[in-house]
Short mmCIF file of C-alpha atoms in Angstrom, two decimals:
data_model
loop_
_atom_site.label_atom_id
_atom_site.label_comp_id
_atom_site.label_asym_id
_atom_site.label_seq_id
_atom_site.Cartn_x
_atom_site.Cartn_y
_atom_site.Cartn_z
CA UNK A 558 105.13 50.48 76.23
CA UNK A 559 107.90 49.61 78.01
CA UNK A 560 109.14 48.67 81.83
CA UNK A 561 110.78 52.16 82.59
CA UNK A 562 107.76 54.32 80.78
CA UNK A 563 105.08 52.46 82.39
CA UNK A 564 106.97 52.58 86.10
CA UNK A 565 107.39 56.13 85.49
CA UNK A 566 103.66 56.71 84.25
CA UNK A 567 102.21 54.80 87.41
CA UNK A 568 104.70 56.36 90.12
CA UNK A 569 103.65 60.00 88.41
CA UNK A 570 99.95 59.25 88.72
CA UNK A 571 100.55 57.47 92.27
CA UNK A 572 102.00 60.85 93.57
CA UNK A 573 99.10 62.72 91.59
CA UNK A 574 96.48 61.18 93.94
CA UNK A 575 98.73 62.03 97.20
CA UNK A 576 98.20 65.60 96.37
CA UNK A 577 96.05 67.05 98.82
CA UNK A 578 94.53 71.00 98.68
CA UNK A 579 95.15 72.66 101.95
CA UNK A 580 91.47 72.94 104.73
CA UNK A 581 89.18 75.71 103.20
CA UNK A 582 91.18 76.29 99.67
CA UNK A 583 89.30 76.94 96.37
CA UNK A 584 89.32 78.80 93.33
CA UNK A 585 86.06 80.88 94.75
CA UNK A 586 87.18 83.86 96.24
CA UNK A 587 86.58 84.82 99.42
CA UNK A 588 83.90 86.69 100.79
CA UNK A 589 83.72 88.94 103.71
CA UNK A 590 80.55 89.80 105.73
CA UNK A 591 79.41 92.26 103.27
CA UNK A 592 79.47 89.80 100.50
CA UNK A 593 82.42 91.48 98.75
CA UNK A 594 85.50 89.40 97.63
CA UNK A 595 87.80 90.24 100.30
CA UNK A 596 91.37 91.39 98.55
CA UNK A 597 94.17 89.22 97.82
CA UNK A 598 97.75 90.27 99.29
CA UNK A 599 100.28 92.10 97.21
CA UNK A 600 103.13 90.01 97.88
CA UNK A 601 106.38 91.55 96.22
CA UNK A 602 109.09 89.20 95.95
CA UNK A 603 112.93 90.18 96.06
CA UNK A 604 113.37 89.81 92.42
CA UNK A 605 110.32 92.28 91.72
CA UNK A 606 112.73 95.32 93.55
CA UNK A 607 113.59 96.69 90.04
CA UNK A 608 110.43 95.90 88.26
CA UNK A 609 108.22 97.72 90.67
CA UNK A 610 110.96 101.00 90.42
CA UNK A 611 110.48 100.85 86.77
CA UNK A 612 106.93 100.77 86.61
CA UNK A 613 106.21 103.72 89.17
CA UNK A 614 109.00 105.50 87.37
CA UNK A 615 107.48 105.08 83.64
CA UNK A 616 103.75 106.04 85.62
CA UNK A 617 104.75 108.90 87.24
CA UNK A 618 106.45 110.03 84.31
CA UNK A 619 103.09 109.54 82.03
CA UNK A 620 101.78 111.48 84.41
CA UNK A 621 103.80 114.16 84.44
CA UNK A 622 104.25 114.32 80.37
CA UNK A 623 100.01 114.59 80.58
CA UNK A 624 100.86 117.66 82.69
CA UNK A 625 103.54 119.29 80.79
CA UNK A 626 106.07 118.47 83.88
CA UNK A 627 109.48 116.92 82.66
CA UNK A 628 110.24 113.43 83.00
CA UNK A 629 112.35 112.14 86.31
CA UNK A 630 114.89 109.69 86.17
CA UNK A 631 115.55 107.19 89.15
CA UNK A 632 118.16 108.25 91.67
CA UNK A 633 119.65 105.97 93.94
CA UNK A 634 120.52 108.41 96.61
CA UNK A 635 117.07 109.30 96.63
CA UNK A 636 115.85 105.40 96.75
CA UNK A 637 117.86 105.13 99.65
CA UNK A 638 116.60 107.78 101.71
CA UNK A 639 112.94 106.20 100.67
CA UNK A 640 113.67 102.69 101.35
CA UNK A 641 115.36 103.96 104.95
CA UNK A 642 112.17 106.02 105.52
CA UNK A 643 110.13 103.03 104.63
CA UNK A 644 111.47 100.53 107.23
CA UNK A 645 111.33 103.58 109.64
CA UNK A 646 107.47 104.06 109.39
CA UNK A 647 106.78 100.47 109.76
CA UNK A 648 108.87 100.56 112.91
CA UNK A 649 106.84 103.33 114.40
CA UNK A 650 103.97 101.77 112.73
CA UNK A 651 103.06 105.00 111.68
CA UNK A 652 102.85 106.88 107.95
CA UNK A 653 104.38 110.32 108.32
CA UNK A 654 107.28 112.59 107.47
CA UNK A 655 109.52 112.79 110.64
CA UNK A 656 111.91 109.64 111.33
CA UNK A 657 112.11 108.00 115.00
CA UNK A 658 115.14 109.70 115.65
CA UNK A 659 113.69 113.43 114.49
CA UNK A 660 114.83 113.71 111.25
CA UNK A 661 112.79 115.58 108.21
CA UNK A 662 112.62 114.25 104.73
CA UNK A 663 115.04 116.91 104.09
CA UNK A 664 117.91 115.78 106.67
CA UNK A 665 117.49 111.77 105.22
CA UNK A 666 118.05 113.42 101.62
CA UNK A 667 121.56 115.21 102.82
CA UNK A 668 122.57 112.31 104.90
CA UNK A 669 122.53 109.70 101.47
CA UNK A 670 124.53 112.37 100.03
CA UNK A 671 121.86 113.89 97.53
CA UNK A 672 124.02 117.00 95.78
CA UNK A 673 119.97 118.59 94.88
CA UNK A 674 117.34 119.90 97.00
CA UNK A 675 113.99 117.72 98.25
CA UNK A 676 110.81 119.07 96.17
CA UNK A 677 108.86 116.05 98.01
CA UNK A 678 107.98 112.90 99.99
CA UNK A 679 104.51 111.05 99.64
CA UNK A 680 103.90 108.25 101.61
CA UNK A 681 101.30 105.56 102.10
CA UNK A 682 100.90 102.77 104.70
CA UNK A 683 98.46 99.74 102.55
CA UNK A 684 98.02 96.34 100.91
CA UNK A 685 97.60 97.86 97.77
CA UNK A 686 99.61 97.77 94.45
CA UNK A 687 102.21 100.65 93.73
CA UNK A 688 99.98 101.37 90.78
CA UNK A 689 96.71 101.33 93.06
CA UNK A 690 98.94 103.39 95.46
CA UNK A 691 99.61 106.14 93.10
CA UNK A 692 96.16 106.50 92.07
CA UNK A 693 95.09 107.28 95.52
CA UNK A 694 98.16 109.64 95.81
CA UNK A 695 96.95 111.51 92.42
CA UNK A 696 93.51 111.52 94.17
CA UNK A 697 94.65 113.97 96.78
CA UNK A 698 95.87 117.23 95.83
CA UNK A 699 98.68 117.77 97.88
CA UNK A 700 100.50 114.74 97.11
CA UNK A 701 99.67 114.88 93.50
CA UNK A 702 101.10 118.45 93.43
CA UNK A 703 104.30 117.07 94.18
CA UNK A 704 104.29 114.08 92.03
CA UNK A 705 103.65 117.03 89.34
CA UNK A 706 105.94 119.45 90.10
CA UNK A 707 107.78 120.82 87.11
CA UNK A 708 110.67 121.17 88.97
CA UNK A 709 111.38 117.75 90.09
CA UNK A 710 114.24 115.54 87.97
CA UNK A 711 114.74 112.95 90.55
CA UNK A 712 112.85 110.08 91.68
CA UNK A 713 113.35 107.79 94.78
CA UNK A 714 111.17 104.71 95.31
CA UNK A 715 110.96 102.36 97.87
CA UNK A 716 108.90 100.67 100.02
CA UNK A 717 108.63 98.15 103.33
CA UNK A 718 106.79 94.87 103.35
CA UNK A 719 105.69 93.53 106.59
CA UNK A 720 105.48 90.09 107.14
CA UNK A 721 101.62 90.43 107.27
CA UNK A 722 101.31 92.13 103.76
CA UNK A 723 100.72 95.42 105.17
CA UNK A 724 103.17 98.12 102.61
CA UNK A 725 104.72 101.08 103.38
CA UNK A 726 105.49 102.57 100.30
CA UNK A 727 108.23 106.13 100.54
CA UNK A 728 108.24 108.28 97.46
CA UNK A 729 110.76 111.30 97.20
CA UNK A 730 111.19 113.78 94.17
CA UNK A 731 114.31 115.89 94.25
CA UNK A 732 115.58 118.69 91.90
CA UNK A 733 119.04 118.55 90.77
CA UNK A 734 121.77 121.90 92.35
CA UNK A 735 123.26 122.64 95.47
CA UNK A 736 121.07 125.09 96.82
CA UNK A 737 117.67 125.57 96.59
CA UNK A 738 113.88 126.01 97.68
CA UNK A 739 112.63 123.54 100.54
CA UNK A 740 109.38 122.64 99.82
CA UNK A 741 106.72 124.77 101.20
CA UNK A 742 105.22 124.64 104.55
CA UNK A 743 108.95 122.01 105.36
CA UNK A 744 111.03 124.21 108.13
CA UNK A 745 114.30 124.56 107.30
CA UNK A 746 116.57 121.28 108.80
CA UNK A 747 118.67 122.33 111.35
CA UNK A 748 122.07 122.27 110.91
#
């Protein structure tokens, strides 16, 4: 063997045995008081933005074929008003419909510019997966009669990370045309 190979081998293996775990690490998971592996955090990384879109796009739209509903395409007008909802709800650290400053999903769909009318917003405020998040929102009927709707084209998608894991994940369906139905039980935005 020679000088350079064996320096290299011995500074690699010196540097191997400085490695240190951090206090408490393993590859057990971890157990809360009820014995149950507590769950991990869904940490999405920048890179994952279009990914994550993608896959709740190509779910919902399984979905929806199951049903008979057409597909949706993405719509970035509609993303926007989700991801801007989103941030909103983690500000007011609250999951609902209505923005800090008053505003209905249907006024943050006209304000990106959307040329259709709002069918729907679901929202969630969890650690969970998008996948494990649209599960739950197929659970409940009134979310996963929007998700179906026939009339939907459009999908927005978006979500919020805190720096704690917590997500708050914004979904809005949208049906291409100028004019239109609101969804029922939404008053009319004021103009």
């Amino acid at each position: 063997m020679n000088r350079r190979a064996f320096i290299a081998l011995s500074a690699s293996a010196a540097a191997a045995a400085c490695t240190t775990t951090p206090t408490g690490s393993s590859t057990e998971p971890r157990l809360g008081p009820d014995g149950k592996p507590l769950p991990e955090v869904y940490r999405i990384s920048s890179v994952g933005r279009g990914r994550i879109q993608y896959r709740m796009l190509d779910s919902v739209n399984a979905l929806r074929k199951s049903a008979g509903a057409p597909e949706l395409q993405l719509d970035s007008k509609l993303n926007a008003a989700a991801e801007t909802h989103a941030r909103d709800m983690s500000v007011q650290n609250r999951p609902w419909h209505f923005g800090s400053d008053g505003s209905s999903p249907i006024d943050r769909v006209r304000r990106v510019g959307y040329q259709g009318h709002l069918v729907g917003e679901t929202l969630s405020e969890t650690y969970e997966t998008e996948l494990e998040t649209l599960a739950a929102w197929m659970q409940q009927e009134s979310t996963r009669t929007v998700i179906l709707d026939p009339a939907a084209r459009d999908l927005g998608f978006a979500w919020h990370q805190e720096s704690n894991g917590k997500i708050w994940w914004t979904m809005v369906l949208g049906a291409p045309g100028n004019a239109g139905p609101t969804p029922s039980g939404t008053p009319p935005a004021a103009s």
